[in-house]
Amino acid sequence: MLGNFTYENPTKVFFGRGAVENLKEELTRYGKRVMLVYGGGSVKKNGIYDAVREQLAAAGKEVAEIAGVMPNPTIQKLREGITLARAHRADFILAVGGGSCIDYAKALAMSIHEEEDPWEKYFVRFEDPACEVVPVGCVLTMVGTGSEMNAGSVISDPEKKEKRGKAFADARLFPRFAIMDPAYTMTLPRYQMVSGIYDMFNHICEQYFSGIDDNTSDYLAEGLLRSVLHASRIAVRNPQDYEARSNLMWDATWALNTLIAKGKTTDWMVHMLGQAVGGVTNAAHGMTLAAVSPAYYRHILPYGLPKFKRFAEAVWDVDPTGKSDRKIAEEGLQAMETWMDELGLAKNLTELGASEDMIPDMVRGTLILDGGYKVLDAKEIAEIFRESL
Ligand code: NZQ
Ligand code: ZN
């Protein structure tokens, strides 16, 4: 049954070549004191920084910067940014980058006017903000997380070896607008491109692999999965293919902008396992997911057999003739792993820097959720990590 739900998505999207030209006009709706957030320097090399700065100047904004937001942004970097944003009396935050910069901007937005330290409040107790939230806009440069059109934010504490995040319920945390120019993603290193492709693919799986219903969300998910497969195969052969890269950009947005979760309990255990890996290794997010997925899905397949069978037929075109349900489902997972190899994704945790002695920390860092086909216990989690090494 597609149960009761509320659907609200306030993000306005400017999509396509030259989308940044809309920035000046759009910025007139927001405050004058802008905090510009970006990463380790890619935007300076590829000209995106200059294009954005030009628009900010034309809009007459007073701009202060937080530069050097790292992949898997840290709580320490967030605290530094809160001080800068308060000093600037920022009334708007513009993130230019991938999921890390956009997640960081959202965490900043709900911390500037909050007296308590954000780690405990937002990333340990997972509370929603009760204070004023500074509006956020973004210019997307890396495709995969969907952060451009959702209220998710993930922050790491390297001292505690923890990575924690949440899809916040507060609609004020959605970016007010997202500038999405596929040409901006062309300078991404291949490693980041494929990491993002697996991230979006897995977001869809996390929502699809729950429940036994035959609802709208599942059909939307299957369509998106097929689109990701189609476009990814072209992009891997020719990363400069604009059509493929633009479809991937749009797929990633719809994979995680709350639509396909409607009416579903949703799983998210691959992300919980991957985040625990990220906490101890700081590896690229999509790669952590890729490294644990085969072992995890093989483990839960018997508990969600009808959906895995449907996945095999509807997404991977497995021919069911004369085969048992189990066999069909297993062939689907096999096809998925073959595609993952084609992309050149991480095949195990060892290549991401994890080792046997880190398993206790990773097990401790894995939040156990109950929306999927099997509620894991600590022993099963350790087994999945061991199998993924
Ligand atoms: O820092 P710079 O120099 O900009 O380089 C970045 C970074 O090293 C580079 N890059 C980005 N755009 C580029 C580029 N290089 C060349 N050309 C460009 N156009 O790519 C590297 C990775 O960027 P990052 O933002 O870290 O990647 P991603 O978008 O995958 O974001 C990862 C973070 O998002 C979180 C992850 O956990 C991780 O912390 N997630 C956020 C989610 C959400 N908000 O809903 C959901 C996801 O599941 C995920 O957990
Ligand atoms: Zn993800």
GROMACS .gro file of C-alpha atoms and ligand atoms in nm:
model
  440
    1MET     CA    1   0.000   0.000   0.000
    2LEU     CA    2   0.122   0.345  -0.083
    3GLY     CA    3   0.053   0.483   0.266
    4ASN     CA    4   0.000   0.839   0.383
    5PHE     CA    5   0.277   1.089   0.325
    6THR     CA    6   0.363   1.455   0.285
    7TYR     CA    7   0.564   1.557  -0.018
    8GLU     CA    8   0.736   1.892  -0.034
    9ASN     CA    9   1.043   1.983  -0.235
   10PRO     CA   10   1.118   2.352  -0.241
   11THR     CA   11   1.442   2.342  -0.447
   12LYS     CA   12   1.430   2.539  -0.771
   13VAL     CA   13   1.652   2.388  -1.041
   14PHE     CA   14   1.835   2.572  -1.319
   15PHE     CA   15   1.955   2.293  -1.547
   16GLY     CA   16   2.176   2.289  -1.855
   17ARG     CA   17   2.463   2.463  -2.029
   18GLY     CA   18   2.519   2.815  -1.903
   19ALA     CA   19   2.282   2.766  -1.606
   20VAL     CA   20   2.512   2.985  -1.394
   21GLU     CA   21   2.384   3.288  -1.587
   22ASN     CA   22   2.067   3.263  -1.373
   23LEU     CA   23   2.257   3.315  -1.052
   24LYS     CA   24   2.266   3.696  -1.046
   25GLU     CA   25   1.889   3.728  -1.093
   26GLU     CA   26   1.808   3.451  -0.847
   27LEU     CA   27   2.035   3.600  -0.581
   28THR     CA   28   1.830   3.918  -0.573
   29ARG     CA   29   1.573   3.724  -0.364
   30TYR     CA   30   1.821   3.667  -0.082
   31GLY     CA   31   2.037   3.858   0.165
   32LYS     CA   32   2.335   4.072   0.080
   33ARG     CA   33   2.593   3.905   0.305
   34VAL     CA   34   2.691   3.584   0.130
   35MET     CA   35   2.913   3.308   0.264
   36LEU     CA   36   3.076   3.134  -0.032
   37VAL     CA   37   3.169   2.770   0.043
   38TYR     CA   38   3.398   2.564  -0.181
   39GLY     CA   39   3.644   2.277  -0.171
   40GLY     CA   40   4.010   2.214  -0.226
   41GLY     CA   41   4.060   2.414  -0.542
   42SER     CA   42   3.905   2.229  -0.840
   43VAL     CA   43   3.669   2.522  -0.897
   44LYS     CA   44   3.961   2.761  -0.930
   45LYS     CA   45   4.128   2.542  -1.195
   46ASN     CA   46   3.823   2.484  -1.411
   47GLY     CA   47   3.690   2.842  -1.412
   48ILE     CA   48   3.370   2.778  -1.213
   49TYR     CA   49   3.492   2.996  -0.925
   50ASP     CA   50   3.542   3.294  -1.159
   51ALA     CA   51   3.202   3.247  -1.323
   52VAL     CA   52   3.031   3.241  -0.981
   53ARG     CA   53   3.231   3.535  -0.848
   54GLU     CA   54   3.128   3.737  -1.155
   55GLN     CA   55   2.761   3.669  -1.082
   56LEU     CA   56   2.802   3.757  -0.713
   57ALA     CA   57   2.972   4.085  -0.804
   58ALA     CA   58   2.703   4.169  -1.059
   59ALA     CA   59   2.440   4.106  -0.790
   60GLY     CA   60   2.623   4.347  -0.557
   61LYS     CA   61   2.681   4.093  -0.279
   62GLU     CA   62   2.925   4.126   0.010
   63VAL     CA   63   3.108   3.797   0.003
   64ALA     CA   64   3.320   3.613   0.258
   65GLU     CA   65   3.469   3.272   0.185
   66ILE     CA   66   3.508   2.934   0.347
   67ALA     CA   67   3.759   2.752   0.127
   68GLY     CA   68   3.910   2.407   0.161
   69VAL     CA   69   3.598   2.209   0.256
   70MET     CA   70   3.735   1.859   0.224
   71PRO     CA   71   3.564   1.545   0.089
   72ASN     CA   72   3.378   1.395   0.387
   73PRO     CA   73   3.372   1.733   0.566
   74THR     CA   74   3.475   1.733   0.930
   75ILE     CA   75   3.312   1.875   1.240
   76GLN     CA   76   3.634   2.065   1.308
   77LYS     CA   77   3.605   2.241   0.971
   78LEU     CA   78   3.239   2.311   1.044
   79ARG     CA   79   3.324   2.481   1.375
   80GLU     CA   80   3.578   2.697   1.192
   81GLY     CA   81   3.313   2.796   0.937
   82ILE     CA   82   3.057   2.884   1.205
   83THR     CA   83   3.300   3.138   1.351
   84LEU     CA   84   3.364   3.291   1.007
   85ALA     CA   85   2.995   3.303   0.914
   86ARG     CA   86   2.901   3.467   1.244
   87ALA     CA   87   3.175   3.727   1.201
   88HIS     CA   88   3.044   3.804   0.852
   89ARG     CA   89   2.682   3.808   0.979
   90ALA     CA   90   2.602   3.585   0.681
   91ASP     CA   91   2.241   3.582   0.564
   92PHE     CA   92   2.292   3.351   0.267
   93ILE     CA   93   2.522   3.055   0.198
   94LEU     CA   94   2.629   2.960  -0.153
   95ALA     CA   95   2.798   2.620  -0.188
   96VAL     CA   96   3.001   2.555  -0.504
   97GLY     CA   97   3.105   2.192  -0.529
   98GLY     CA   98   2.985   1.837  -0.470
   99GLY     CA   99   2.799   1.670  -0.186
  100SER     CA  100   3.070   1.759   0.063
  101CYS     CA  101   3.039   2.135   0.009
  102ILE     CA  102   2.660   2.128  -0.007
  103ASP     CA  103   2.625   1.908   0.304
  104TYR     CA  104   2.868   2.138   0.481
  105ALA     CA  105   2.667   2.444   0.381
  106LYS     CA  106   2.348   2.289   0.525
  107ALA     CA  107   2.523   2.200   0.852
  108LEU     CA  108   2.652   2.556   0.869
  109ALA     CA  109   2.306   2.695   0.791
  110MET     CA  110   2.154   2.525   1.097
  111SER     CA  111   2.448   2.602   1.328
  112ILE     CA  112   2.508   2.975   1.285
  113HIS     CA  113   2.214   3.067   1.510
  114GLU     CA  114   2.235   2.761   1.736
  115GLU     CA  115   2.411   2.792   2.072
  116GLU     CA  116   2.475   2.423   2.123
  117ASP     CA  117   2.763   2.247   1.945
  118PRO     CA  118   2.627   2.091   1.622
  119TRP     CA  119   2.791   1.748   1.661
  120GLU     CA  120   2.588   1.640   1.964
  121LYS     CA  121   2.265   1.805   1.859
  122TYR     CA  122   2.250   1.719   1.490
  123PHE     CA  123   2.483   1.423   1.437
  124VAL     CA  124   2.452   1.227   1.762
  125ARG     CA  125   2.097   1.302   1.879
  126PHE     CA  126   1.984   1.365   1.518
  127GLU     CA  127   1.755   1.651   1.619
  128ASP     CA  128   1.609   1.888   1.363
  129PRO     CA  129   1.702   2.255   1.396
  130ALA     CA  130   1.496   2.469   1.631
  131CYS     CA  131   1.678   2.795   1.549
  132GLU     CA  132   1.674   3.027   1.249
  133VAL     CA  133   1.821   2.846   0.943
  134VAL     CA  134   2.024   3.055   0.699
  135PRO     CA  135   1.911   2.984   0.339
  136VAL     CA  136   2.145   2.784   0.117
  137GLY     CA  137   2.188   2.779  -0.261
  138CYS     CA  138   2.428   2.561  -0.459
  139VAL     CA  139   2.623   2.532  -0.781
  140LEU     CA  140   2.673   2.159  -0.837
  141THR     CA  141   3.009   2.034  -0.973
  142MET     CA  142   3.008   1.663  -0.879
  143VAL     CA  143   2.717   1.429  -0.942
  144GLY     CA  144   2.600   1.148  -0.714
  145THR     CA  145   2.483   1.245  -0.367
  146GLY     CA  146   2.160   1.425  -0.457
  147SER     CA  147   2.248   1.684  -0.191
  148GLU     CA  148   2.150   1.956  -0.441
  149MET     CA  149   1.780   1.877  -0.391
  150ASN     CA  150   1.751   1.721  -0.047
  151ALA     CA  151   1.791   1.806   0.321
  152GLY     CA  152   2.065   1.551   0.390
  153SER     CA  153   2.393   1.639   0.558
  154VAL     CA  154   2.680   1.406   0.651
  155ILE     CA  155   2.967   1.517   0.875
  156SER     CA  156   3.273   1.324   0.998
  157ASP     CA  157   3.474   1.338   1.317
  158PRO     CA  158   3.817   1.194   1.236
  159GLU     CA  159   3.915   1.209   1.605
  160LYS     CA  160   3.627   0.980   1.698
  161LYS     CA  161   3.664   0.786   1.369
  162GLU     CA  162   3.295   0.845   1.303
  163LYS     CA  163   3.095   0.961   1.005
  164ARG     CA  164   2.733   1.047   1.077
  165GLY     CA  165   2.452   1.192   0.874
  166LYS     CA  166   2.082   1.227   0.836
  167ALA     CA  167   1.813   1.328   0.593
  168PHE     CA  168   1.676   1.610   0.808
  169ALA     CA  169   1.300   1.659   0.812
  170ASP     CA  170   1.319   2.039   0.808
  171ALA     CA  171   1.236   2.174   0.460
  172ARG     CA  172   1.441   2.488   0.536
  173LEU     CA  173   1.753   2.276   0.481
  174PHE     CA  174   1.680   2.199   0.117
  175PRO     CA  175   1.889   2.424  -0.107
  176ARG     CA  176   1.661   2.708  -0.221
  177PHE     CA  177   1.803   2.665  -0.568
  178ALA     CA  178   2.050   2.444  -0.751
  179ILE     CA  179   2.253   2.549  -1.054
  180MET     CA  180   2.310   2.227  -1.249
  181ASP     CA  181   2.530   2.254  -1.559
  182PRO     CA  182   2.644   1.909  -1.679
  183ALA     CA  183   2.944   2.073  -1.850
  184TYR     CA  184   3.068   2.163  -1.502
  185THR     CA  185   3.118   1.795  -1.425
  186MET     CA  186   3.345   1.725  -1.725
  187THR     CA  187   3.665   1.798  -1.531
  188LEU     CA  188   3.587   1.538  -1.265
  189PRO     CA  189   3.854   1.268  -1.243
  190ARG     CA  190   3.725   0.931  -1.367
  191TYR     CA  191   3.751   0.787  -1.014
  192GLN     CA  192   3.509   1.052  -0.880
  193MET     CA  193   3.275   1.014  -1.177
  194VAL     CA  194   3.230   0.639  -1.125
  195SER     CA  195   3.214   0.678  -0.749
  196GLY     CA  196   2.922   0.918  -0.799
  197ILE     CA  197   2.755   0.681  -1.044
  198TYR     CA  198   2.759   0.400  -0.789
  199ASP     CA  199   2.637   0.638  -0.520
  200MET     CA  200   2.324   0.735  -0.718
  201PHE     CA  201   2.262   0.373  -0.819
  202ASN     CA  202   2.280   0.262  -0.459
  203HIS     CA  203   2.052   0.542  -0.339
  204ILE     CA  204   1.783   0.398  -0.562
  205CYS     CA  205   1.851   0.043  -0.437
  206GLU     CA  206   1.834   0.155  -0.073
  207GLN     CA  207   1.477   0.271  -0.129
  208TYR     CA  208   1.373  -0.006  -0.369
  209PHE     CA  209   1.484  -0.297  -0.145
  210SER     CA  210   1.213  -0.261   0.117
  211GLY     CA  211   0.852  -0.369   0.140
  212ILE     CA  212   0.662  -0.620  -0.072
  213ASP     CA  213   0.436  -0.369  -0.242
  214ASP     CA  214   0.406  -0.310  -0.609
  215ASN     CA  215   0.378   0.066  -0.594
  216THR     CA  216   0.454   0.377  -0.796
  217SER     CA  217   0.784   0.431  -0.616
  218ASP     CA  218   0.916   0.091  -0.727
  219TYR     CA  219   0.833   0.154  -1.092
  220LEU     CA  220   0.996   0.497  -1.076
  221ALA     CA  221   1.302   0.336  -0.915
  222GLU     CA  222   1.329   0.076  -1.191
  223GLY     CA  223   1.311   0.346  -1.459
  224LEU     CA  224   1.583   0.547  -1.287
  225LEU     CA  225   1.804   0.239  -1.242
  226ARG     CA  226   1.776   0.160  -1.613
  227SER     CA  227   1.861   0.518  -1.701
  228VAL     CA  228   2.171   0.508  -1.476
  229LEU     CA  229   2.287   0.183  -1.640
  230HIS     CA  230   2.232   0.318  -1.990
  231ALA     CA  231   2.403   0.654  -1.932
  232SER     CA  232   2.686   0.512  -1.722
  233ARG     CA  233   2.788   0.268  -1.995
  234ILE     CA  234   2.818   0.558  -2.240
  235ALA     CA  235   2.996   0.785  -1.990
  236VAL     CA  236   3.252   0.520  -1.902
  237ARG     CA  237   3.342   0.477  -2.271
  238ASN     CA  238   3.338   0.852  -2.334
  239PRO     CA  239   3.335   1.074  -2.024
  240GLN     CA  240   3.292   1.382  -2.245
  241ASP     CA  241   2.951   1.266  -2.375
  242TYR     CA  242   2.730   1.557  -2.271
  243GLU     CA  243   2.404   1.368  -2.316
  244ALA     CA  244   2.515   1.083  -2.090
  245ARG     CA  245   2.661   1.315  -1.828
  246SER     CA  246   2.345   1.527  -1.823
  247ASN     CA  247   2.123   1.222  -1.779
  248LEU     CA  248   2.342   1.104  -1.493
  249MET     CA  249   2.315   1.445  -1.331
  250TRP     CA  250   1.936   1.439  -1.343
  251ASP     CA  251   1.920   1.072  -1.239
  252ALA     CA  252   2.125   1.149  -0.927
  253THR     CA  253   1.892   1.431  -0.830
  254TRP     CA  254   1.580   1.219  -0.862
  255ALA     CA  255   1.745   0.922  -0.694
  256LEU     CA  256   1.753   1.109  -0.366
  257ASN     CA  257   1.516   1.403  -0.359
  258THR     CA  258   1.264   1.211  -0.144
  259LEU     CA  259   1.022   1.120  -0.429
  260ILE     CA  260   1.096   0.748  -0.467
  261ALA     CA  261   1.097   0.690  -0.091
  262LYS     CA  262   0.729   0.773  -0.071
  263GLY     CA  263   0.520   0.491   0.072
  264LYS     CA  264   0.830   0.284   0.151
  265THR     CA  265   1.013   0.195   0.472
  266THR     CA  266   1.352   0.207   0.289
  267ASP     CA  267   1.666   0.013   0.381
  268TRP     CA  268   1.983   0.234   0.393
  269MET     CA  269   2.203  -0.035   0.547
  270VAL     CA  270   2.461  -0.019   0.264
  271HIS     CA  271   2.503   0.348   0.355
  272MET     CA  272   2.532   0.270   0.725
  273LEU     CA  273   2.805   0.013   0.648
  274GLY     CA  274   2.973   0.250   0.399
  275GLN     CA  275   2.967   0.539   0.644
  276ALA     CA  276   3.137   0.325   0.907
  277VAL     CA  277   3.406   0.246   0.650
  278GLY     CA  278   3.435   0.617   0.570
  279GLY     CA  279   3.482   0.691   0.941
  280VAL     CA  280   3.799   0.482   0.957
  281THR     CA  281   3.938   0.529   0.604
  282ASN     CA  282   3.815   0.866   0.468
  283ALA     CA  283   3.765   0.686   0.132
  284ALA     CA  284   3.540   0.830  -0.143
  285HIS     CA  285   3.177   0.777  -0.040
  286GLY     CA  286   3.059   0.586  -0.350
  287MET     CA  287   3.357   0.352  -0.332
  288THR     CA  288   3.281   0.257   0.029
  289LEU     CA  289   2.931   0.159  -0.084
  290ALA     CA  290   3.062  -0.040  -0.378
  291ALA     CA  291   3.304  -0.235  -0.159
  292VAL     CA  292   3.037  -0.358   0.086
  293SER     CA  293   2.738  -0.398  -0.150
  294PRO     CA  294   2.799  -0.745  -0.300
  295ALA     CA  295   2.845  -0.912   0.040
  296TYR     CA  296   2.550  -0.722   0.191
  297TYR     CA  297   2.308  -0.799  -0.091
  298ARG     CA  298   2.407  -1.165  -0.103
  299HIS     CA  299   2.341  -1.177   0.271
  300ILE     CA  300   1.990  -1.028   0.259
  301LEU     CA  301   1.877  -1.188  -0.069
  302PRO     CA  302   1.699  -1.484   0.096
  303TYR     CA  303   1.494  -1.244   0.313
  304GLY     CA  304   1.378  -1.028   0.022
  305LEU     CA  305   1.369  -1.291  -0.251
  306PRO     CA  306   1.060  -1.167  -0.445
  307LYS     CA  307   1.209  -0.815  -0.478
  308PHE     CA  308   1.552  -0.945  -0.579
  309LYS     CA  309   1.381  -1.159  -0.844
  310ARG     CA  310   1.190  -0.858  -0.969
  311PHE     CA  311   1.514  -0.654  -0.971
  312ALA     CA  312   1.682  -0.921  -1.186
  313GLU     CA  313   1.405  -0.923  -1.445
  314ALA     CA  314   1.302  -0.556  -1.450
  315VAL     CA  315   1.647  -0.397  -1.429
  316TRP     CA  316   1.891  -0.657  -1.565
  317ASP     CA  317   1.665  -0.837  -1.815
  318VAL     CA  318   1.743  -1.179  -1.667
  319ASP     CA  319   1.547  -1.444  -1.857
  320PRO     CA  320   1.342  -1.636  -1.597
  321THR     CA  321   1.254  -1.934  -1.818
  322GLY     CA  322   1.303  -2.264  -1.639
  323LYS     CA  323   1.485  -2.113  -1.342
  324SER     CA  324   1.405  -2.111  -0.971
  325ASP     CA  325   1.330  -1.776  -0.807
  326ARG     CA  326   1.656  -1.802  -0.617
  327LYS     CA  327   1.853  -1.860  -0.937
  328ILE     CA  328   1.688  -1.563  -1.112
  329ALA     CA  329   1.762  -1.336  -0.814
  330GLU     CA  330   2.124  -1.450  -0.799
  331GLU     CA  331   2.172  -1.387  -1.170
  332GLY     CA  332   2.046  -1.031  -1.112
  333LEU     CA  333   2.311  -0.969  -0.848
  334GLN     CA  334   2.572  -1.127  -1.074
  335ALA     CA  335   2.475  -0.887  -1.354
  336MET     CA  336   2.504  -0.597  -1.110
  337GLU     CA  337   2.856  -0.705  -1.012
  338THR     CA  338   2.958  -0.737  -1.378
  339TRP     CA  339   2.839  -0.379  -1.437
  340MET     CA  340   3.030  -0.262  -1.128
  341ASP     CA  341   3.344  -0.419  -1.276
  342GLU     CA  342   3.281  -0.242  -1.608
  343LEU     CA  343   3.277   0.088  -1.419
  344GLY     CA  344   3.601   0.007  -1.238
  345LEU     CA  345   3.462   0.047  -0.886
  346ALA     CA  346   3.644  -0.054  -0.569
  347LYS     CA  347   3.611  -0.430  -0.535
  348ASN     CA  348   3.700  -0.460  -0.168
  349LEU     CA  349   3.772  -0.272   0.153
  350THR     CA  350   4.142  -0.356   0.149
  351GLU     CA  351   4.200  -0.133  -0.153
  352LEU     CA  352   4.025   0.150   0.038
  353GLY     CA  353   4.270   0.116   0.326
  354ALA     CA  354   4.061  -0.092   0.569
  355SER     CA  355   4.200  -0.400   0.742
  356GLU     CA  356   4.088  -0.682   0.972
  357ASP     CA  357   4.193  -0.494   1.287
  358MET     CA  358   3.956  -0.206   1.197
  359ILE     CA  359   3.647  -0.430   1.194
  360PRO     CA  360   3.555  -0.371   1.563
  361ASP     CA  361   3.560   0.008   1.506
  362MET     CA  362   3.355  -0.029   1.187
  363VAL     CA  363   3.099  -0.252   1.362
  364ARG     CA  364   3.073   0.002   1.643
  365GLY     CA  365   3.032   0.281   1.384
  366THR     CA  366   2.746   0.107   1.199
  367LEU     CA  367   2.401   0.231   1.289
  368ILE     CA  368   2.149  -0.053   1.266
  369LEU     CA  369   1.829   0.041   1.085
  370ASP     CA  370   1.513  -0.168   1.053
  371GLY     CA  371   1.347  -0.064   0.728
  372GLY     CA  372   1.496  -0.332   0.501
  373TYR     CA  373   1.453  -0.708   0.463
  374LYS     CA  374   1.674  -0.813   0.753
  375VAL     CA  375   1.765  -0.635   1.076
  376LEU     CA  376   2.135  -0.712   1.110
  377ASP     CA  377   2.306  -0.793   1.438
  378ALA     CA  378   2.666  -0.706   1.523
  379LYS     CA  379   2.788  -1.054   1.431
  380GLU     CA  380   2.636  -1.033   1.082
  381ILE     CA  381   2.781  -0.684   1.033
  382ALA     CA  382   3.129  -0.812   1.123
  383GLU     CA  383   3.081  -1.102   0.878
  384ILE     CA  384   2.982  -0.867   0.596
  385PHE     CA  385   3.287  -0.648   0.660
  386ARG     CA  386   3.514  -0.954   0.675
  387GLU     CA  387   3.372  -1.087   0.348
  388SER     CA  388   3.426  -0.742   0.190
  389LEU     CA  389   3.794  -0.713   0.285
  390NZQ     O1  390   3.760   1.977  -0.324
  390NZQ     P1  391   3.773   1.998  -0.469
  390NZQ     O2  392   3.907   2.048  -0.510
  390NZQ     O3  393   3.662   2.081  -0.527
  390NZQ     O4  394   3.767   1.852  -0.539
  390NZQ     C1  395   3.653   1.767  -0.528
  390NZQ     C2  396   3.674   1.651  -0.431
  390NZQ     O5  397   3.810   1.619  -0.417
  390NZQ     C3  398   3.637   1.695  -0.660
  390NZQ     N1  399   3.552   1.769  -0.755
  390NZQ     C4  400   3.425   1.809  -0.738
  390NZQ     N2  401   3.379   1.866  -0.851
  390NZQ     C5  402   3.481   1.863  -0.939
  390NZQ     C6  403   3.593   1.802  -0.878
  390NZQ     N3  404   3.710   1.785  -0.944
  390NZQ     C7  405   3.719   1.830  -1.071
  390NZQ     N4  406   3.614   1.887  -1.137
  390NZQ     C8  407   3.495   1.906  -1.075
  390NZQ     N5  408   3.391   1.958  -1.144
  390NZQ     O6  409   3.572   1.575  -0.630
  390NZQ     C9  410   3.610   1.532  -0.500
  390NZQ    C10  411   3.490   1.477  -0.429
  390NZQ     O7  412   3.395   1.577  -0.401
  390NZQ     P2  413   3.284   1.551  -0.289
  390NZQ     O8  414   3.199   1.670  -0.283
  390NZQ     O9  415   3.349   1.502  -0.166
  390NZQ    O10  416   3.205   1.427  -0.352
  390NZQ     P3  417   3.054   1.383  -0.338
  390NZQ    O11  418   2.966   1.469  -0.420
  390NZQ    O12  419   3.052   1.239  -0.363
  390NZQ    O13  420   3.017   1.412  -0.184
  390NZQ    C11  421   3.052   1.320  -0.084
  390NZQ    C12  422   2.992   1.357   0.051
  390NZQ    O14  423   2.849   1.362   0.046
  390NZQ    C13  424   2.794   1.275   0.146
  390NZQ    C14  425   2.901   1.170   0.157
  390NZQ    O15  426   2.891   1.093   0.275
  390NZQ    C15  427   3.027   1.252   0.154
  390NZQ    O16  428   3.054   1.308   0.280
  390NZQ     N6  429   2.659   1.229   0.108
  390NZQ    C16  430   2.558   1.317   0.113
  390NZQ    C17  431   2.426   1.280   0.090
  390NZQ    C18  432   2.313   1.375   0.098
  390NZQ     N7  433   2.334   1.502   0.123
  390NZQ    O17  434   2.198   1.335   0.082
  390NZQ    C19  435   2.388   1.143   0.061
  390NZQ    C20  436   2.503   1.057   0.021
  390NZQ    O18  437   2.467   0.924   0.043
  390NZQ    C21  438   2.631   1.087   0.088
  390NZQ    O19  439   2.639   1.024   0.216
  391ZN      ZN  440   2.526   0.795  -0.092
   0.00000   0.00000   0.00000
